[in-house]
Coordinates of C-alpha atoms in Angstrom, one line a residue:
Chain A
X15 CA 0.0 0.0 0.0
X16 CA 1.0 3.6 -0.3
X17 CA 3.2 5.6 -2.5
X18 CA 4.2 2.7 -4.8
X19 CA 0.6 1.7 -5.6
X20 CA 0.3 1.6 -9.4
X21 CA -2.1 4.2 -10.9
X22 CA -3.5 5.0 -7.4
X23 CA -4.8 8.3 -8.8
X24 CA -6.8 6.7 -11.6
X25 CA -8.1 4.0 -9.3
X26 CA -9.3 6.5 -6.8
X27 CA -11.0 8.6 -9.5
X28 CA -12.8 5.5 -10.8
X29 CA -13.8 4.3 -7.3
X30 CA -15.1 7.8 -6.5
X31 CA -17.2 8.1 -9.6
X32 CA -18.7 4.7 -9.0
X33 CA -19.7 5.6 -5.5
X34 CA -21.0 9.0 -6.4
X35 CA -23.2 7.3 -9.0
X36 CA -24.4 4.6 -6.6
X37 CA -24.9 6.5 -3.4
X38 CA -24.8 10.2 -4.4
X39 CA -21.9 12.6 -4.1
X40 CA -23.0 14.0 -0.7
X41 CA -23.3 10.6 0.9
X42 CA -19.9 9.4 -0.2
X43 CA -16.9 9.7 2.2
X44 CA -13.2 9.7 1.4
X45 CA -12.9 6.6 3.6
X46 CA -15.3 4.7 1.3
X47 CA -13.5 5.9 -1.8
X48 CA -10.2 4.7 -0.5
X49 CA -11.6 1.4 0.6
X50 CA -13.3 0.8 -2.8
X51 CA -10.0 1.5 -4.6
X52 CA -8.2 -0.9 -2.2
X53 CA -6.1 2.0 -0.9
X54 CA -5.7 4.0 2.3
X55 CA -7.2 7.5 3.1
X56 CA -3.7 8.6 3.4
X57 CA -3.0 7.7 -0.2
X58 CA -6.2 9.5 -1.2
X59 CA -5.0 12.7 0.3
X60 CA -1.7 12.4 -1.4
X61 CA -3.6 12.7 -4.7
X62 CA -6.6 14.8 -4.0
X63 CA -7.4 17.6 -1.5
X64 CA -11.0 16.4 -1.0
X65 CA -13.7 14.4 -2.7
X66 CA -14.7 17.4 -4.8
X67 CA -11.2 17.6 -6.2
X68 CA -11.6 14.2 -7.8
X69 CA -14.1 15.7 -10.1
X70 CA -12.2 18.9 -10.9
X71 CA -8.5 17.9 -10.9
X72 CA -8.7 17.7 -14.7
X73 CA -10.0 21.2 -15.1
X74 CA -6.6 22.9 -14.4
X75 CA -4.9 20.5 -16.8
X76 CA -7.5 21.3 -19.4
X77 CA -7.1 25.1 -19.0
X78 CA -3.4 24.8 -19.2
X79 CA -3.4 22.7 -22.3
X80 CA -6.0 25.0 -24.0
X81 CA -4.0 28.1 -23.2
X82 CA -0.7 26.6 -24.2
X83 CA -2.0 25.5 -27.6
X84 CA -3.5 29.0 -28.3
X85 CA -0.3 30.7 -27.2
X86 CA 1.7 28.4 -29.5
X87 CA -0.5 28.9 -32.6
X88 CA 1.2 30.6 -35.5
X89 CA 1.7 34.3 -35.0
X90 CA -0.2 35.1 -38.1
X91 CA -3.3 33.1 -37.0
X92 CA -6.5 35.2 -36.5
X93 CA -7.9 35.0 -33.0
X94 CA -10.5 32.3 -33.7
X95 CA -8.0 30.3 -35.7
X96 CA -5.6 30.3 -32.7
X97 CA -8.5 29.3 -30.5
X98 CA -9.4 26.5 -32.8
X99 CA -5.8 25.1 -32.4
X100 CA -6.7 25.1 -28.7
X101 CA -10.0 23.4 -29.2
X102 CA -8.3 20.7 -31.2
X103 CA -5.8 20.1 -28.5
X104 CA -8.6 19.8 -26.0
X105 CA -10.5 17.4 -28.2
X106 CA -7.4 15.2 -28.4
X107 CA -6.9 15.2 -24.6
X108 CA -10.5 14.1 -24.1
X109 CA -10.5 11.5 -26.9
X110 CA -10.3 8.4 -24.7
X111 CA -12.2 9.8 -21.7
X112 CA -15.7 9.8 -23.0
X113 CA -17.1 7.3 -20.6
X114 CA -15.4 9.0 -17.7
X115 CA -16.8 12.3 -18.8
X116 CA -20.3 10.9 -19.1
X117 CA -20.2 9.5 -15.6
X118 CA -18.7 12.7 -14.2
X119 CA -21.4 14.8 -15.9
X120 CA -24.2 12.8 -14.3
X121 CA -22.7 13.5 -10.8
X122 CA -22.3 17.2 -11.5
X123 CA -25.8 17.6 -13.0
X124 CA -27.3 16.2 -9.8
X125 CA -25.6 18.7 -7.5
X126 CA -26.0 22.5 -7.5
X127 CA -22.7 23.1 -5.7
X128 CA -20.8 21.1 -8.3
X129 CA -22.6 22.9 -11.1
X130 CA -21.4 26.2 -9.6
X131 CA -17.8 24.9 -9.4
X132 CA -18.1 23.9 -13.1
X133 CA -19.3 27.5 -14.0
X134 CA -16.3 28.9 -12.1
X135 CA -13.9 26.7 -14.0
X136 CA -15.3 27.7 -17.3
X137 CA -15.2 31.4 -16.3
X138 CA -11.5 30.9 -15.3
X139 CA -10.8 29.3 -18.7
X140 CA -12.5 32.2 -20.5
X141 CA -10.4 34.7 -18.5
X142 CA -7.2 32.8 -19.2
X143 CA -7.9 32.6 -22.9
X144 CA -8.7 36.3 -23.1
X145 CA -5.4 37.0 -21.4
X146 CA -3.6 34.7 -23.9
X147 CA -5.2 36.5 -26.9
X148 CA -4.2 39.9 -25.4
X149 CA -0.7 38.6 -25.1
X150 CA -0.9 37.8 -28.8
X151 CA -1.7 41.4 -29.5
X152 CA -5.5 41.0 -29.9
X153 CA -7.3 44.2 -28.8
X154 CA -10.5 44.4 -26.7
X155 CA -13.3 43.8 -27.1
X156 CA -12.2 41.2 -29.8
X157 CA -10.1 39.2 -27.3
X158 CA -13.0 38.8 -24.8
X159 CA -15.6 38.1 -27.5
X160 CA -13.4 35.5 -29.2
X161 CA -12.5 33.8 -25.9
X162 CA -16.2 33.7 -24.9
X163 CA -17.2 32.3 -28.3
X164 CA -14.5 29.6 -28.1
X165 CA -15.6 28.5 -24.6
X166 CA -19.2 28.5 -25.8
X167 CA -18.2 26.2 -28.6
X168 CA -16.3 24.0 -26.1
X169 CA -19.4 23.8 -23.8
X170 CA -21.9 23.0 -26.5
X171 CA -19.5 20.6 -28.2
X172 CA -18.8 18.8 -24.9
X173 CA -22.5 18.4 -24.1
X174 CA -23.1 16.9 -27.6
X175 CA -20.1 14.6 -27.3
X176 CA -21.2 13.0 -24.0
X177 CA -24.8 12.6 -25.2
X178 CA -25.9 8.9 -25.1
X179 CA -25.1 7.0 -28.3
X180 CA -23.1 9.9 -29.7
X181 CA -20.1 8.4 -31.5
X182 CA -18.6 11.3 -33.5
X183 CA -15.3 12.4 -32.1
X184 CA -15.0 15.7 -30.2
X185 CA -12.9 17.1 -33.0
X186 CA -15.7 16.4 -35.5
X187 CA -18.3 18.0 -33.3
X188 CA -16.0 21.0 -32.6
X189 CA -15.8 21.6 -36.4
X190 CA -19.6 21.4 -36.7
X191 CA -20.1 23.8 -33.7
X192 CA -17.7 26.2 -35.2
X193 CA -19.4 26.1 -38.6
X194 CA -22.8 26.5 -36.8
X195 CA -21.5 29.5 -34.9
X196 CA -20.3 31.1 -38.1
X197 CA -23.7 30.5 -39.7
X198 CA -25.5 32.0 -36.7
X199 CA -23.4 35.1 -36.6
X200 CA -23.2 35.7 -40.4
X201 CA -26.8 36.9 -40.6
X202 CA -26.5 39.9 -38.3
Chain B
X20 CA -42.6 54.3 8.5
X21 CA -43.5 51.0 6.9
X22 CA -45.5 50.0 4.0
X23 CA -46.4 53.5 2.8
X24 CA -42.8 54.7 2.7
X25 CA -42.3 56.1 -0.8
X26 CA -39.7 54.2 -2.9
X27 CA -38.6 52.2 0.1
X28 CA -37.1 49.6 -2.3
X29 CA -35.0 52.0 -4.2
X30 CA -33.8 53.7 -1.0
X31 CA -32.9 50.4 0.5
X32 CA -30.9 49.4 -2.6
X33 CA -29.1 52.8 -2.6
X34 CA -28.3 52.6 1.1
X35 CA -27.1 49.0 0.8
X36 CA -24.7 49.8 -2.1
X37 CA -23.3 52.8 -0.2
X38 CA -22.6 50.6 2.9
X39 CA -21.1 47.8 0.8
X40 CA -18.8 50.2 -0.8
X41 CA -17.8 51.9 2.5
X42 CA -17.5 48.9 4.9
X43 CA -17.5 45.9 2.6
X44 CA -20.3 43.6 1.7
X45 CA -19.5 41.0 4.4
X46 CA -19.4 43.6 7.2
X47 CA -22.7 45.2 6.4
X48 CA -25.8 44.1 8.3
X49 CA -29.5 44.4 7.3
X50 CA -30.0 46.6 10.4
X51 CA -27.4 49.1 9.1
X52 CA -29.0 49.2 5.7
X53 CA -32.4 49.8 7.1
X54 CA -31.1 52.5 9.4
X55 CA -29.2 54.3 6.6
X56 CA -32.3 54.3 4.4
X57 CA -34.4 55.7 7.4
X58 CA -36.5 52.5 7.4
X59 CA -37.1 49.5 9.6
X60 CA -35.6 46.0 9.2
X61 CA -39.2 44.8 8.9
X62 CA -39.6 47.1 5.8
X63 CA -36.3 45.7 4.4
X64 CA -37.6 42.2 4.6
X65 CA -40.8 43.1 2.9
X66 CA -38.6 44.0 -0.2
X67 CA -35.6 41.7 0.0
X68 CA -35.0 38.2 1.3
X69 CA -31.5 39.1 2.5
X70 CA -28.6 41.5 1.8
X71 CA -27.5 39.5 -1.2
X72 CA -30.9 39.8 -2.8
X73 CA -30.4 43.6 -3.0
X74 CA -27.7 43.0 -5.6
X75 CA -29.5 40.3 -7.6
X76 CA -33.2 41.3 -7.5
X77 CA -32.7 42.9 -10.9
X78 CA -31.4 39.7 -12.4
X79 CA -34.8 38.0 -12.6
X80 CA -36.3 41.0 -14.1
X81 CA -33.5 41.2 -16.7
X82 CA -33.9 37.6 -17.7
X83 CA -37.6 37.9 -18.0
X84 CA -37.3 41.0 -20.2
X85 CA -34.7 39.4 -22.4
X86 CA -36.6 36.3 -22.9
X87 CA -39.9 38.1 -23.5
X88 CA -38.3 40.3 -26.2
X89 CA -36.7 37.3 -27.9
X90 CA -40.0 35.4 -27.8
X91 CA -41.8 38.4 -29.3
X92 CA -39.4 39.0 -32.2
X93 CA -40.9 38.5 -35.7
X94 CA -41.4 34.9 -36.5
X95 CA -39.3 35.3 -39.6
X96 CA -36.3 36.6 -37.6
X97 CA -33.1 34.5 -37.7
X98 CA -31.9 33.3 -34.2
X99 CA -29.3 36.1 -33.7
X100 CA -31.7 38.7 -35.0
X101 CA -34.3 37.6 -32.4
X102 CA -31.6 37.7 -29.7
X103 CA -30.6 41.2 -30.9
X104 CA -34.2 42.4 -30.2
X105 CA -33.6 41.0 -26.7
X106 CA -30.3 42.7 -26.3
X107 CA -31.8 46.0 -27.4
X108 CA -34.6 45.6 -24.8
X109 CA -32.0 44.9 -22.2
X110 CA -30.0 48.0 -23.2
X111 CA -33.1 50.1 -22.8
X112 CA -33.8 48.7 -19.4
X113 CA -30.3 49.6 -18.2
X114 CA -30.2 53.0 -19.9
X115 CA -30.6 55.1 -16.7
X116 CA -28.8 52.7 -14.3
X117 CA -25.2 53.1 -15.3
X118 CA -24.0 54.6 -12.0
X119 CA -25.9 52.0 -10.0
X120 CA -24.4 49.2 -12.2
X121 CA -20.9 50.6 -11.7
X122 CA -21.3 50.7 -7.9
X123 CA -22.8 47.2 -7.9
X124 CA -20.0 45.8 -10.0
X125 CA -17.4 47.1 -7.6
X126 CA -19.1 45.2 -4.8
X127 CA -19.4 42.0 -6.8
X128 CA -15.8 42.1 -8.0
X129 CA -14.6 42.3 -4.4
X130 CA -16.4 39.1 -3.3
X131 CA -15.9 35.6 -4.7
X132 CA -19.3 34.3 -3.5
X133 CA -21.1 37.2 -5.3
X134 CA -19.1 36.5 -8.4
X135 CA -20.3 32.9 -8.3
X136 CA -23.9 34.1 -7.9
X137 CA -23.4 36.3 -11.0
X138 CA -22.1 33.4 -13.0
X139 CA -25.2 31.3 -12.0
X140 CA -27.5 34.1 -13.1
X141 CA -25.8 34.3 -16.5
X142 CA -26.0 30.6 -16.9
X143 CA -29.7 30.7 -16.0
X144 CA -30.1 33.4 -18.6
X145 CA -28.3 31.4 -21.3
X146 CA -30.5 28.3 -20.5
X147 CA -33.7 30.4 -20.6
X148 CA -32.7 32.0 -24.0
X149 CA -31.8 28.5 -25.4
X150 CA -35.3 27.3 -24.4
X151 CA -36.9 30.3 -26.0
X152 CA -35.1 29.8 -29.3
X153 CA -36.1 26.1 -29.2
X154 CA -39.7 27.3 -28.7
X155 CA -39.2 29.4 -31.9
X156 CA -38.3 26.2 -33.7
X157 CA -34.5 26.6 -33.7
X158 CA -32.8 23.3 -33.7
X159 CA -29.7 22.3 -31.6
X160 CA -26.8 23.0 -31.6
X161 CA -27.8 26.3 -33.1
X162 CA -30.1 27.3 -30.3
X163 CA -27.4 26.8 -27.6
X164 CA -24.7 28.4 -29.6
X165 CA -26.8 31.4 -30.5
X166 CA -27.9 31.9 -26.9
X167 CA -24.3 31.5 -25.6
X168 CA -23.1 34.0 -28.2
X169 CA -25.8 36.5 -27.2
X170 CA -25.0 36.2 -23.5
X171 CA -21.3 36.6 -24.4
X172 CA -22.2 39.8 -26.2
X173 CA -24.2 41.0 -23.2
X174 CA -21.3 40.3 -20.8
X175 CA -18.7 41.9 -22.8
X176 CA -20.9 44.9 -23.7
X177 CA -21.9 45.3 -20.0
X178 CA -18.2 45.4 -18.9
X179 CA -17.4 48.0 -21.5
X180 CA -20.5 50.1 -20.7
X181 CA -19.6 50.4 -17.0
X182 CA -15.9 51.2 -17.6
X183 CA -14.9 54.6 -16.1
X184 CA -15.5 57.5 -18.5
X185 CA -17.4 55.3 -21.0
X186 CA -20.2 57.5 -22.4
X187 CA -21.6 55.5 -25.3
X188 CA -25.0 54.0 -24.7
X189 CA -25.3 50.3 -24.1
X190 CA -27.2 50.0 -27.4
X191 CA -24.2 51.5 -29.3
X192 CA -21.8 49.2 -27.5
X193 CA -24.1 46.2 -28.2
X194 CA -24.0 47.0 -32.0
X195 CA -20.2 47.2 -31.8
X196 CA -19.9 43.9 -30.0
X197 CA -22.2 42.2 -32.4
X198 CA -20.2 43.5 -35.4
X199 CA -17.0 42.4 -33.6
X200 CA -18.3 38.9 -33.0
X201 CA -19.3 38.7 -36.6
X202 CA -15.8 39.8 -37.7
X203 CA -14.2 37.3 -35.3
X204 CA -16.2 34.3 -36.5
X205 CA -16.1 35.1 -40.2
X206 CA -12.5 34.1 -40.6
X207 CA -12.9 30.4 -39.6

């Protein structure tokens, strides 16, 4: 047991999601999560600050990846083209996590506090992307609008991607959402 | 004192904002707000559930107005045209409230819990607008993307409108933001 346990982090996340689905997020304790994963509470706390953190640990990674990809887009890329590079990187990161994402979403949808946390993470992502665009020399209000639009595309795409029976990749759905956004705004 | 007090609601809101600015939101009590307004606590609670409600009472009104305007747009209007009718109605509602909005924003920016509440209100608005577009026969993902885009325009426009020394009307800034959004998305 302990620090040499292989993939303890992944096992804890899987055990937590299973318990949240079975007994509800509120009712589940860290002790139960550790037990289900065959690990100790001590090991749990080496990987996660609390039971909520299990659901949001990926959000920081997601934001960082998104921002890094946008920052690294060709200098000549227009704002939404740079953001699209980021959206593609995000889609790649999620590629093999669809089932996890579906289960996670079900837990979040059932709990108002978790939904709030999700909104905060998305707002943080929007702010970070706005800052990244400004760093690329994009003026306001363009930077804010482009970042908001990209996060809207991500949100809507993500919801479609985790829908039951949806089999298209996140990248395909991202392209569709971008085309749809373009169609929607082109009539004004 | 009491129920016949003229504009008790407005006086309470003004007193509350002044106290939040002077002493901080957390430190201000309902008793102090009532006293500053020259009213009783009892009168306060006839108008607001608590001190947070003073800041968010307008959000319900805003959402209702926005939704009603979108629902009432000509049947032939494209999604973003219908949303623009809503944005214009919102701009009209805010027209004479710029100073209040500036003071309110300063309080919200200083408090994480209030920022979360603001995010929740915006998410609720997006969901309501998405539902309204669906009711107008707009399919998904167009309805969600259009609603997200309109709320993004509202957010960005609102921030610009309350900036120090900004004198353009919210309607002018809304037009600019819409044009900017169109320009941003047209390059994809």
